[in-house]
C-alpha cells in the first residue's frame, strides 16, 4: 500500500522508460522539486483537489502514464532557509545556494540546461550569511555554478564577508577566473588569509576540446587571473581538469595537465567526465564513441580518443596527484623534484607505474610510508636526487607535524641534543630578561617545555635553493620549526634558520 514518488536528475529526463521499467513507482517529480514536493504533500493530506493540478509531475493513471503541465522555474528567494537547527551544525561544512542556472552552455553540465541565472534576494542572503558568521561555522560551500557570472551579486557578497569577517569561517566559491575584474581582485587583496577559497574549472587547455564542449573560456585571461590571486598569498585556489572530453587524447591531456600544474594551484583535481542524463553530452556520447558506467556517477570509460587502457593510466595519475600533491604534505620535496623530471605529468605517471609494479596501489598507506615510497622511487629513477630529497622529506614532515617518532631517513639527532638544549636555555633567559629572540612568544616557558613544543633540525643543503633552482648546494644550517605560529592557509609551521652556539 506504500506510495512511492521519486525525483531529481536521475529520473527527470527519462520519465517514460523509468516508469515502464519500475512498475512499483507511483510517480515522478520532474525538474526543480521544492514547490512540487510541497504541493504533492498537500494533495495527500487533502489540501489540494487533484494530481493533475500539480505542475511538473508524471504519474500512473491505470495503465497509462499521465504528464501534467511543466513546472516553471521558481523564485529561489521563496525557498525556506534549510538550517533552522544551525546550532547543531558546529564543526560541519554547510552547503549554501544564492543562485540557480548558468549563463554558459557547457555540454557536460546540467546547469547549462536552464538559460539565464536566478538570484536569491540580497537582503535575504546577507541575513543568512550573518547566521553562519554568528555561529562561526567552519566552512560554507556556495553551490552556485558560476558564482561571479553576475559581477554586482558577487562583489556585494564578497564585500559583506570582508566587512563582517569573524576570523574563523571560510567560504568556498566556484568561479570563472577569466571573468575576474580589477574591482574583485582589489576586494580579495583586502581579505583575511583563508576567508575565501576559489574553485576554478579549467577542464582542458585544448582549444578544439573547449569548442566542442561549448565552453566559453579565455585561457590567457584565466592564467593571468590565477597568477594575480596567487600573488596575493591569502586565497586557496583549487583548479579542475576533466579527462575524457572530446578531442582530448592521452597526449593532449598530458599537455593540459602540465599547463595547469604550472599555475601552481593549492589543489589540482583530475576528474573524469560524467555523462549525465539530460546533458547535451548525453545526447552526443555515441557520436564521440563514448562508453560510460550505467550507474552513478556515470564516469566515462572509453572515447574515440581515449581507450580504456589510457583511462586506467590516468586513474593512476589521479591517485598519485591526490596522495602527493593535493595532500599538501610534499610541497617542498615536489618543487625540488620538478626541476629534474621531463614534466610534472610524466613524474606522476611514472610514480603511479611504480606503485602498480610494487602492487601497492589502492592501499591506504600510513603517512610515513608514503614518504618512504617516494624516496625509494627516486632512489631507483633519479638516484642523484636521493640525498637532497631525504632532507626535503624531513623538512616537509616537520613543517606539518612535530613528529614524536624519528623518520628512518632522518639524520641522528643525538650529537646535536645538548647544543640544541643550550639554545633553548638561552631563549628562556632572554624571555625572562625581556630581550627579543626567535622564541619571544614563549615567555613563561622553561627550556624543556620549548623543546617539546618546537623542533630544531640540522640540514646540510640550502633548502631554499633546492626548491628554487633544483641545485644541491652544500650549506650547513639549523632550522627551528615553530608550531605556535602556523601559516593560516597552508598550516605549515613558521621556520627560522638559527645560530647554535658551538657549531
CSV table of C-alpha atoms in Angstrom, one decimal:
chain,number,residue,atom,x,y,z
A,1,UNK,CA,0.0,0.0,0.0
A,2,UNK,CA,3.0,2.3,0.2
A,3,UNK,CA,3.1,5.2,-2.3
A,4,UNK,CA,6.5,5.8,-3.9
A,5,UNK,CA,7.5,9.0,-5.6
A,6,UNK,CA,10.9,9.9,-6.9
A,7,UNK,CA,12.6,13.0,-8.3
A,8,UNK,CA,15.9,14.5,-9.3
A,9,UNK,CA,18.0,14.4,-12.5
A,10,UNK,CA,18.4,10.6,-12.3
A,11,UNK,CA,14.7,10.3,-13.4
A,12,UNK,CA,13.6,13.7,-14.7
A,13,UNK,CA,14.9,13.2,-18.3
A,14,UNK,CA,13.8,9.6,-18.9
A,15,UNK,CA,10.4,9.5,-17.2
A,16,UNK,CA,8.6,7.2,-19.6
A,17,UNK,CA,11.3,4.5,-19.7
A,18,UNK,CA,11.9,4.8,-16.0
A,19,UNK,CA,8.2,4.3,-15.0
A,20,UNK,CA,7.9,1.5,-17.6
A,21,UNK,CA,10.8,-0.4,-16.1
A,22,UNK,CA,9.7,0.2,-12.5
A,23,UNK,CA,6.0,-0.6,-12.1
A,24,UNK,CA,6.3,-0.2,-8.3
A,25,UNK,CA,6.9,3.6,-8.6
A,26,UNK,CA,3.8,5.7,-8.5
A,27,UNK,CA,5.1,8.9,-9.9
A,28,UNK,CA,8.0,11.2,-10.8
A,29,UNK,CA,8.6,14.8,-9.8
A,30,UNK,CA,10.3,16.3,-12.8
A,31,UNK,CA,12.9,19.0,-12.6
A,32,UNK,CA,13.0,21.5,-9.7
A,33,UNK,CA,11.4,19.9,-6.8
A,34,UNK,CA,10.8,22.2,-3.8
A,35,UNK,CA,7.4,23.6,-4.8
A,36,UNK,CA,6.3,20.3,-6.5
A,37,UNK,CA,7.0,18.2,-3.4
A,38,UNK,CA,5.1,20.7,-1.2
A,39,UNK,CA,2.0,20.6,-3.4
A,40,UNK,CA,2.3,16.8,-3.6
A,41,UNK,CA,2.2,16.5,0.2
A,42,UNK,CA,-0.7,18.9,0.4
A,43,UNK,CA,-2.6,16.7,-2.1
A,44,UNK,CA,-2.1,13.6,0.1
A,45,UNK,CA,-3.3,15.3,3.2
A,46,UNK,CA,-6.4,16.7,1.4
A,47,UNK,CA,-5.4,20.3,0.9
A,48,UNK,CA,-5.3,20.0,-2.9
A,49,UNK,CA,-8.0,18.6,-5.1
A,50,UNK,CA,-6.4,16.6,-7.9
A,51,UNK,CA,-3.0,15.3,-9.0
A,52,UNK,CA,-3.4,16.8,-12.5
A,53,UNK,CA,-3.5,20.3,-10.9
A,54,UNK,CA,0.1,19.8,-9.7
A,55,UNK,CA,2.6,21.0,-12.4
A,56,UNK,CA,5.8,19.2,-13.0
A,57,UNK,CA,4.9,15.6,-12.3
A,58,UNK,CA,4.2,12.3,-14.2
A,59,UNK,CA,2.1,9.6,-12.6
A,60,UNK,CA,0.3,6.4,-13.4
A,61,UNK,CA,-3.4,6.6,-14.4
A,62,UNK,CA,-4.4,3.0,-14.6
A,63,UNK,CA,-2.2,1.6,-17.4
A,64,UNK,CA,-1.2,4.9,-18.8
A,65,UNK,CA,1.4,7.5,-17.7
A,66,UNK,CA,0.0,10.9,-17.4
A,67,UNK,CA,2.1,14.1,-17.6
A,68,UNK,CA,0.9,17.4,-16.1
A,69,UNK,CA,2.0,20.9,-17.3
A,70,UNK,CA,5.7,21.6,-16.9
A,71,UNK,CA,6.8,23.4,-13.7
A,72,UNK,CA,8.0,26.9,-14.3
A,73,UNK,CA,11.3,27.9,-12.6
A,74,UNK,CA,10.5,29.3,-9.2
A,75,UNK,CA,11.7,32.4,-7.4
A,76,UNK,CA,14.5,30.9,-5.3
A,77,UNK,CA,14.0,33.6,-2.7
A,78,UNK,CA,10.9,31.7,-1.7
A,79,UNK,CA,12.9,28.6,-0.7
A,80,UNK,CA,13.0,28.5,3.1
A,81,UNK,CA,16.4,28.7,4.8
A,82,UNK,CA,17.2,25.0,5.4
A,83,UNK,CA,19.4,25.4,8.6
A,84,UNK,CA,16.9,26.1,11.3
A,85,UNK,CA,19.0,24.0,13.7
A,86,UNK,CA,22.2,25.7,12.9
A,87,UNK,CA,23.5,25.3,16.4
A,88,UNK,CA,23.6,21.5,15.7
A,89,UNK,CA,26.0,22.1,12.8
A,90,UNK,CA,29.1,23.1,14.8
A,91,UNK,CA,32.2,21.8,13.1
A,92,UNK,CA,30.2,20.9,9.9
A,93,UNK,CA,30.6,22.0,6.3
A,94,UNK,CA,27.5,23.8,5.2
A,95,UNK,CA,26.3,24.0,1.5
A,96,UNK,CA,24.5,27.2,0.5
A,97,UNK,CA,22.9,28.5,-2.6
A,98,UNK,CA,22.3,32.1,-3.8
A,99,UNK,CA,21.7,31.4,-7.5
A,100,UNK,CA,20.5,28.8,-9.9
A,101,UNK,CA,21.3,28.4,-13.6
A,102,UNK,CA,24.3,29.4,-15.6
A,103,UNK,CA,24.8,31.7,-18.5
A,104,UNK,CA,27.1,29.3,-20.2
A,105,UNK,CA,26.3,26.1,-22.2
A,106,UNK,CA,29.0,23.5,-21.2
A,107,UNK,CA,27.7,20.3,-22.7
A,108,UNK,CA,28.6,18.1,-19.8
A,109,UNK,CA,26.8,20.2,-17.1
A,110,UNK,CA,23.1,20.0,-16.1
A,111,UNK,CA,23.2,23.7,-15.1
A,112,UNK,CA,23.5,24.6,-18.7
A,113,UNK,CA,20.0,23.3,-19.5
A,114,UNK,CA,18.5,26.3,-17.8
A,115,UNK,CA,19.1,29.5,-19.7
A,116,UNK,CA,19.8,32.5,-17.5
A,117,UNK,CA,20.5,32.9,-13.8
A,118,UNK,CA,18.1,33.3,-10.9
A,119,UNK,CA,19.3,35.1,-7.9
A,120,UNK,CA,18.2,35.0,-4.3
A,121,UNK,CA,17.3,38.4,-2.8
A,122,UNK,CA,20.4,40.1,-1.4
A,123,UNK,CA,18.8,41.2,1.9
A,124,UNK,CA,17.9,37.5,2.5
A,125,UNK,CA,21.4,36.3,1.5
A,126,UNK,CA,23.1,38.8,3.9
A,127,UNK,CA,20.7,37.8,6.7
A,128,UNK,CA,21.6,34.1,6.2
A,129,UNK,CA,25.3,34.7,5.8
A,130,UNK,CA,25.2,36.5,9.1
A,131,UNK,CA,23.8,33.4,10.8
A,132,UNK,CA,26.8,31.4,9.5
A,133,UNK,CA,29.1,34.1,10.8
A,134,UNK,CA,27.4,34.4,14.2
A,135,UNK,CA,27.6,30.6,14.7
A,136,UNK,CA,31.2,30.6,13.4
A,137,UNK,CA,30.6,27.7,11.0
A,138,UNK,CA,34.0,26.4,9.9
A,139,UNK,CA,33.2,26.3,6.1
A,140,UNK,CA,30.3,27.4,3.9
A,141,UNK,CA,30.4,26.0,0.3
A,142,UNK,CA,28.5,28.0,-2.2
A,143,UNK,CA,27.0,25.6,-4.8
A,144,UNK,CA,26.2,28.5,-7.3
A,145,UNK,CA,27.5,27.1,-10.6
A,146,UNK,CA,29.5,30.2,-11.7
A,147,UNK,CA,29.4,32.5,-8.7
A,148,UNK,CA,30.9,35.5,-10.4
A,149,UNK,CA,28.9,35.4,-13.6
A,150,UNK,CA,26.9,38.4,-12.1
A,151,UNK,CA,29.5,41.0,-11.1
A,152,UNK,CA,27.2,43.0,-8.9
A,153,UNK,CA,25.9,40.0,-7.0
A,154,UNK,CA,29.4,38.6,-6.4
A,155,UNK,CA,31.0,41.8,-5.3
A,156,UNK,CA,28.2,42.6,-2.9
A,157,UNK,CA,28.5,39.2,-1.2
A,158,UNK,CA,32.3,39.5,-1.1
A,159,UNK,CA,32.1,43.0,0.4
A,160,UNK,CA,29.7,41.8,3.1
A,161,UNK,CA,32.1,38.9,4.0
A,162,UNK,CA,35.1,41.3,4.1
A,163,UNK,CA,33.2,43.7,6.4
A,164,UNK,CA,31.7,41.1,8.7
A,165,UNK,CA,34.6,38.6,8.8
A,166,UNK,CA,34.5,36.6,12.1
A,167,UNK,CA,38.1,35.5,11.8
A,168,UNK,CA,37.1,31.8,11.6
A,169,UNK,CA,34.6,30.9,8.8
A,170,UNK,CA,35.9,30.0,5.3
A,171,UNK,CA,33.7,30.5,2.2
A,172,UNK,CA,34.2,28.4,-0.9
A,173,UNK,CA,33.2,29.7,-4.3
A,174,UNK,CA,33.2,28.1,-7.8
A,175,UNK,CA,34.1,30.8,-10.2
A,176,UNK,CA,35.3,31.5,-13.8
A,177,UNK,CA,38.7,33.1,-13.2
A,178,UNK,CA,38.7,34.7,-16.7
A,179,UNK,CA,35.7,36.8,-15.6
A,180,UNK,CA,37.5,38.3,-12.5
A,181,UNK,CA,38.0,42.1,-12.8
A,182,UNK,CA,40.2,44.6,-11.0
A,183,UNK,CA,37.5,45.5,-8.5
A,184,UNK,CA,37.0,41.9,-7.5
A,185,UNK,CA,40.8,41.4,-7.2
A,186,UNK,CA,41.1,44.5,-5.1
A,187,UNK,CA,38.4,43.2,-2.7
A,188,UNK,CA,40.3,39.9,-2.5
A,189,UNK,CA,43.5,41.6,-1.7
A,190,UNK,CA,42.0,43.0,1.5
A,191,UNK,CA,40.6,39.7,2.8
A,192,UNK,CA,41.9,37.8,5.7
A,193,UNK,CA,44.1,34.8,4.8
A,194,UNK,CA,41.7,31.9,4.4
A,195,UNK,CA,38.5,34.0,4.4
A,196,UNK,CA,37.6,32.6,0.9
A,197,UNK,CA,38.8,29.9,-1.4
A,198,UNK,CA,38.2,29.5,-5.1
A,199,UNK,CA,37.4,26.5,-7.2
A,200,UNK,CA,38.2,27.2,-10.9
A,201,UNK,CA,37.2,24.9,-13.7
A,202,UNK,CA,39.8,24.8,-16.5
A,203,UNK,CA,38.7,21.3,-17.7
A,204,UNK,CA,41.1,21.4,-20.7
A,205,UNK,CA,43.6,23.7,-22.4
A,206,UNK,CA,43.0,22.1,-25.8
A,207,UNK,CA,41.1,24.8,-27.8
A,208,UNK,CA,39.3,22.2,-30.0
A,209,UNK,CA,38.1,20.4,-26.9
A,210,UNK,CA,36.9,23.7,-25.3
A,211,UNK,CA,35.0,24.5,-28.5
A,212,UNK,CA,33.5,21.0,-28.8
A,213,UNK,CA,32.0,21.2,-25.3
A,214,UNK,CA,30.6,24.7,-26.0
A,215,UNK,CA,32.6,26.2,-23.1
A,216,UNK,CA,33.5,29.9,-23.1
A,217,UNK,CA,36.9,30.4,-21.6
A,218,UNK,CA,39.8,32.7,-22.3
A,219,UNK,CA,42.8,30.7,-21.2
A,220,UNK,CA,45.2,33.6,-21.3
A,221,UNK,CA,42.9,35.7,-19.0
A,222,UNK,CA,42.3,32.7,-16.7
A,223,UNK,CA,46.1,32.1,-16.4
A,224,UNK,CA,46.8,35.8,-15.6
A,225,UNK,CA,43.9,35.9,-13.0
A,226,UNK,CA,45.1,32.7,-11.3
A,227,UNK,CA,48.6,34.2,-11.1
A,228,UNK,CA,47.3,37.5,-9.6
A,229,UNK,CA,45.3,35.7,-7.0
A,230,UNK,CA,48.3,33.5,-6.1
A,231,UNK,CA,50.4,36.6,-5.7
A,232,UNK,CA,48.0,37.9,-3.1
A,233,UNK,CA,49.0,35.0,-0.9
A,234,UNK,CA,45.8,34.8,1.0
A,235,UNK,CA,43.5,32.6,-1.1
A,236,UNK,CA,43.5,28.9,-1.6
A,237,UNK,CA,42.9,28.0,-5.3
A,238,UNK,CA,41.6,24.7,-6.5
A,239,UNK,CA,41.9,24.1,-10.3
A,240,UNK,CA,39.9,21.4,-12.1
A,241,UNK,CA,40.6,19.3,-15.1
A,242,UNK,CA,38.3,16.7,-16.8
A,243,UNK,CA,39.7,13.7,-18.6
A,244,UNK,CA,37.6,12.0,-21.3
A,245,UNK,CA,36.4,15.1,-23.1
A,246,UNK,CA,36.0,15.1,-27.0
A,247,UNK,CA,39.2,15.5,-29.0
A,248,UNK,CA,41.4,15.1,-25.8
A,249,UNK,CA,43.7,12.1,-26.2
A,250,UNK,CA,46.3,11.0,-23.7
A,251,UNK,CA,49.0,13.3,-25.1
A,252,UNK,CA,46.6,16.3,-25.2
A,253,UNK,CA,45.5,15.6,-21.6
A,254,UNK,CA,49.2,15.5,-20.6
A,255,UNK,CA,49.6,18.9,-22.1
A,256,UNK,CA,46.5,20.3,-20.3
A,257,UNK,CA,47.8,18.8,-17.0
A,258,UNK,CA,51.3,20.3,-17.4
A,259,UNK,CA,49.9,23.8,-18.3
A,260,UNK,CA,47.5,23.8,-15.3
A,261,UNK,CA,50.2,22.4,-13.0
A,262,UNK,CA,52.5,25.3,-14.0
A,263,UNK,CA,49.9,27.7,-12.4
A,264,UNK,CA,50.8,26.2,-9.0
A,265,UNK,CA,47.3,25.9,-7.5
A,266,UNK,CA,47.0,24.7,-3.9
A,267,UNK,CA,45.0,21.7,-5.3
A,268,UNK,CA,44.7,20.2,-8.8
A,269,UNK,CA,41.7,18.0,-9.2
A,270,UNK,CA,42.0,15.4,-12.0
A,271,UNK,CA,38.4,14.4,-12.6
A,272,UNK,CA,36.7,12.2,-15.2
A,273,UNK,CA,33.9,13.1,-17.5
A,274,UNK,CA,30.4,12.2,-16.1
A,275,UNK,CA,27.9,11.5,-18.9
A,276,UNK,CA,24.8,12.9,-17.1
A,277,UNK,CA,21.3,12.3,-18.2
A,278,UNK,CA,19.7,15.4,-19.6
A,279,UNK,CA,23.0,17.0,-20.6
A,280,UNK,CA,24.0,17.7,-24.2
A,281,UNK,CA,26.9,15.3,-23.8
A,282,UNK,CA,24.4,12.5,-23.0
A,283,UNK,CA,22.7,13.2,-26.4
A,284,UNK,CA,26.1,13.2,-28.2
A,285,UNK,CA,28.0,10.4,-26.4
A,286,UNK,CA,27.6,7.9,-29.2
A,287,UNK,CA,29.0,10.4,-31.8
A,288,UNK,CA,32.1,10.7,-29.6
A,289,UNK,CA,32.5,6.9,-29.3
A,290,UNK,CA,31.9,7.1,-25.6
A,291,UNK,CA,31.1,4.2,-23.3
A,292,UNK,CA,30.4,5.0,-19.6
A,293,UNK,CA,29.3,3.4,-16.4
A,294,UNK,CA,25.5,2.9,-16.4
A,295,UNK,CA,25.3,3.8,-12.7
A,296,UNK,CA,26.2,6.9,-10.7
A,297,UNK,CA,28.4,8.9,-11.2
A,298,UNK,CA,28.3,7.7,-14.9
A,299,UNK,CA,32.0,8.1,-15.4
A,300,UNK,CA,33.4,7.7,-19.0
A,301,UNK,CA,35.3,4.5,-19.7
A,302,UNK,CA,36.2,4.9,-23.4
A,303,UNK,CA,36.1,7.7,-26.0
A,304,UNK,CA,37.2,7.9,-29.7
A,305,UNK,CA,40.4,9.5,-28.5
A,306,UNK,CA,40.9,7.7,-25.1
A,307,UNK,CA,41.0,3.9,-24.9
A,308,UNK,CA,40.2,2.1,-21.7
A,309,UNK,CA,43.8,1.4,-21.1
A,310,UNK,CA,44.6,5.1,-21.1
A,311,UNK,CA,41.7,5.8,-18.7
A,312,UNK,CA,43.3,3.3,-16.3
A,313,UNK,CA,46.7,5.0,-16.6
A,314,UNK,CA,45.0,8.4,-15.9
A,315,UNK,CA,43.4,6.9,-12.9
A,316,UNK,CA,46.8,6.1,-11.5
A,317,UNK,CA,48.0,9.6,-12.2
A,318,UNK,CA,44.9,10.9,-10.4
A,319,UNK,CA,45.7,8.8,-7.4
A,320,UNK,CA,49.3,10.0,-7.2
A,321,UNK,CA,48.2,13.6,-7.5
A,322,UNK,CA,45.8,13.2,-4.6
A,323,UNK,CA,48.3,11.5,-2.4
A,324,UNK,CA,51.3,13.6,-3.1
A,325,UNK,CA,50.2,17.0,-4.5
A,326,UNK,CA,46.8,17.7,-3.1
A,327,UNK,CA,47.6,16.4,0.4
A,328,UNK,CA,50.0,19.4,0.8
A,329,UNK,CA,52.4,17.2,2.6
A,330,UNK,CA,55.2,17.1,0.0
A,331,UNK,CA,55.2,20.7,-1.2
A,332,UNK,CA,58.9,21.4,-1.0
A,333,UNK,CA,60.0,17.9,-2.0
A,334,UNK,CA,57.9,18.1,-5.2
A,335,UNK,CA,59.2,21.6,-6.1
A,336,UNK,CA,62.7,20.2,-6.0
A,337,UNK,CA,61.9,17.1,-8.0
A,338,UNK,CA,60.1,19.1,-10.7
A,339,UNK,CA,63.5,20.6,-11.7
A,340,UNK,CA,64.8,17.1,-12.5
A,341,UNK,CA,61.9,15.4,-14.4
A,342,UNK,CA,60.8,15.8,-18.0
A,343,UNK,CA,57.4,17.1,-17.0
A,344,UNK,CA,55.1,17.0,-13.9
A,345,UNK,CA,52.7,14.7,-15.7
A,346,UNK,CA,55.5,12.2,-16.5
A,347,UNK,CA,56.6,12.3,-12.9
A,348,UNK,CA,53.1,11.3,-11.5
A,349,UNK,CA,52.6,8.8,-14.3
A,350,UNK,CA,55.9,7.1,-13.5
A,351,UNK,CA,55.2,7.2,-9.8
A,352,UNK,CA,51.8,5.6,-10.4
A,353,UNK,CA,53.5,2.9,-12.6
A,354,UNK,CA,55.9,2.3,-9.6
A,355,UNK,CA,53.0,1.8,-7.3
A,356,UNK,CA,51.4,-0.6,-9.8
A,357,UNK,CA,54.7,-2.5,-10.2
A,358,UNK,CA,55.1,-2.9,-6.4
A,359,UNK,CA,51.4,-3.9,-6.2
A,360,UNK,CA,50.8,-1.2,-3.5
A,361,UNK,CA,48.3,1.0,-5.4
A,362,UNK,CA,44.8,1.1,-3.9
A,363,UNK,CA,46.0,0.6,-0.3
A,364,UNK,CA,45.7,3.2,2.4
A,365,UNK,CA,49.3,3.8,3.4
A,366,UNK,CA,50.4,5.4,6.7
A,367,UNK,CA,51.9,8.9,6.2
A,368,UNK,CA,55.5,7.9,6.8
A,369,UNK,CA,55.1,5.0,4.4
A,370,UNK,CA,54.2,7.4,1.6
A,371,UNK,CA,57.4,9.3,2.3
A,372,UNK,CA,59.4,6.1,2.2
A,373,UNK,CA,57.8,5.0,-1.1
A,374,UNK,CA,58.6,8.3,-2.7
A,375,UNK,CA,62.2,8.1,-1.6
A,376,UNK,CA,62.5,4.5,-2.9
A,377,UNK,CA,61.1,5.6,-6.2
A,378,UNK,CA,63.6,8.5,-6.5
A,379,UNK,CA,66.5,6.2,-5.5
A,380,UNK,CA,65.5,4.0,-8.4
A,381,UNK,CA,64.7,6.6,-11.1
A,382,UNK,CA,66.7,9.7,-10.0
A,383,UNK,CA,69.5,8.4,-7.8
A,384,UNK,CA,71.4,11.7,-8.0
A,385,UNK,CA,68.4,13.4,-6.3
A,386,UNK,CA,68.0,11.0,-3.4
A,387,UNK,CA,70.3,12.6,-0.8
A,388,UNK,CA,68.9,16.2,-1.1
A,389,UNK,CA,65.4,14.6,-1.2
A,390,UNK,CA,66.0,13.0,2.1
A,391,UNK,CA,66.5,16.4,3.7
A,392,UNK,CA,63.4,17.9,2.0
A,393,UNK,CA,61.2,15.0,3.1
A,394,UNK,CA,62.3,15.7,6.7
A,395,UNK,CA,61.6,19.3,6.1
A,396,UNK,CA,58.1,18.6,4.8
A,397,UNK,CA,57.4,16.2,7.6
A,398,UNK,CA,58.3,18.6,10.4
A,399,UNK,CA,56.5,21.6,8.7
A,400,UNK,CA,53.2,19.9,9.3
A,401,UNK,CA,53.8,17.9,12.5
A,402,UNK,CA,56.2,17.8,15.4
A,403,UNK,CA,56.9,14.1,14.9
A,404,UNK,CA,57.4,12.1,18.0
A,405,UNK,CA,58.9,9.2,16.1
A,406,UNK,CA,62.0,9.9,14.1
A,407,UNK,CA,61.7,9.2,10.3
A,408,UNK,CA,64.0,6.4,9.2
A,409,UNK,CA,65.6,8.7,6.5
A,410,UNK,CA,66.4,11.5,9.1
A,411,UNK,CA,69.9,12.0,10.5
A,412,UNK,CA,70.7,11.0,14.0
A,413,UNK,CA,70.0,14.0,16.3
A,414,UNK,CA,71.9,12.7,19.3
A,415,UNK,CA,75.1,14.7,18.5
A,416,UNK,CA,73.1,17.9,18.5
A,417,UNK,CA,70.8,17.4,21.5
A,418,UNK,CA,72.9,19.2,24.1
A,419,UNK,CA,73.7,22.1,21.8
A,420,UNK,CA,70.0,22.5,20.9
A,421,UNK,CA,69.1,22.4,24.6
A,422,UNK,CA,71.5,25.2,25.3
A,423,UNK,CA,69.8,27.2,22.5
A,424,UNK,CA,66.5,26.8,24.4
A,425,UNK,CA,68.1,27.7,27.7
A,426,UNK,CA,69.4,30.9,26.2
A,427,UNK,CA,66.0,31.7,24.8
A,428,UNK,CA,64.4,31.0,28.2
A,429,UNK,CA,66.8,33.5,29.8
A,430,UNK,CA,66.3,36.1,27.1
A,431,UNK,CA,62.5,35.8,27.6
A,432,UNK,CA,63.0,36.4,31.4
A,433,UNK,CA,65.1,39.5,30.6
A,434,UNK,CA,62.6,40.8,28.1
A,435,UNK,CA,65.1,40.5,25.2
A,436,UNK,CA,63.9,40.0,21.7
A,437,UNK,CA,64.6,36.5,20.2
A,438,UNK,CA,63.0,33.9,17.8
A,439,UNK,CA,61.1,32.3,20.7
A,440,UNK,CA,59.8,35.6,22.1
A,441,UNK,CA,56.3,34.1,22.1
A,442,UNK,CA,57.2,31.5,24.7
A,443,UNK,CA,57.5,33.8,27.7
A,444,UNK,CA,57.0,31.9,30.9
A,445,UNK,CA,58.0,28.5,29.4
A,446,UNK,CA,61.1,26.6,30.5
A,447,UNK,CA,63.7,25.3,28.0
A,448,UNK,CA,62.5,21.7,28.4
A,449,UNK,CA,58.9,22.8,27.6
A,450,UNK,CA,60.0,24.7,24.5
A,451,UNK,CA,62.0,21.6,23.3
A,452,UNK,CA,58.7,19.6,23.3
A,453,UNK,CA,56.7,22.4,21.7
A,454,UNK,CA,59.1,23.2,18.8
A,455,UNK,CA,61.6,21.3,16.8
A,456,UNK,CA,65.2,22.0,15.5
A,457,UNK,CA,66.6,20.1,12.6
A,458,UNK,CA,70.1,20.2,11.1
A,459,UNK,CA,70.4,20.4,7.3
A,460,UNK,CA,73.5,20.1,5.0
A,461,UNK,CA,71.9,21.6,1.8
A,462,UNK,CA,70.5,25.1,1.1
A,463,UNK,CA,66.7,24.2,1.4
A,464,UNK,CA,65.6,27.4,-0.4
A,465,UNK,CA,68.0,26.8,-3.4
A,466,UNK,CA,66.9,23.2,-3.7
A,467,UNK,CA,63.3,24.3,-4.4
A,468,UNK,CA,64.2,27.5,-6.4
A,469,UNK,CA,66.6,26.1,-8.9
A,470,UNK,CA,67.0,22.4,-8.1
A,471,UNK,CA,70.7,22.9,-7.3
A,472,UNK,CA,72.1,20.9,-4.4
A,473,UNK,CA,74.3,23.5,-2.8
A,474,UNK,CA,76.0,22.3,0.4
A,475,UNK,CA,75.3,24.7,3.3
A,476,UNK,CA,75.1,23.6,6.9
A,477,UNK,CA,72.2,25.2,8.8
A,478,UNK,CA,69.8,24.6,11.7
A,479,UNK,CA,66.1,25.3,11.3
A,480,UNK,CA,63.6,26.0,14.1
A,481,UNK,CA,60.0,24.8,13.4
A,482,UNK,CA,57.6,26.9,15.5
A,483,UNK,CA,54.2,25.2,15.7
A,484,UNK,CA,52.6,28.0,17.6
A,485,UNK,CA,53.0,30.2,14.5
A,486,UNK,CA,51.4,28.4,11.6
A,487,UNK,CA,50.6,29.8,8.2
A,488,UNK,CA,46.8,30.2,8.2
A,489,UNK,CA,46.5,29.0,4.5
A,490,UNK,CA,48.9,26.0,4.5
A,491,UNK,CA,49.1,25.3,8.2
A,492,UNK,CA,52.8,24.9,7.9
A,493,UNK,CA,54.9,25.8,10.9
A,494,UNK,CA,57.0,29.0,10.8
A,495,UNK,CA,60.6,28.2,10.1
A,496,UNK,CA,63.7,30.2,11.1
A,497,UNK,CA,67.4,29.5,10.5
A,498,UNK,CA,69.0,29.8,13.8
A,499,UNK,CA,72.5,30.2,15.1
A,500,UNK,CA,73.5,27.4,17.5
A,501,UNK,CA,76.5,28.3,19.7
A,502,UNK,CA,79.4,25.9,19.5
A,503,UNK,CA,78.6,24.5,16.0
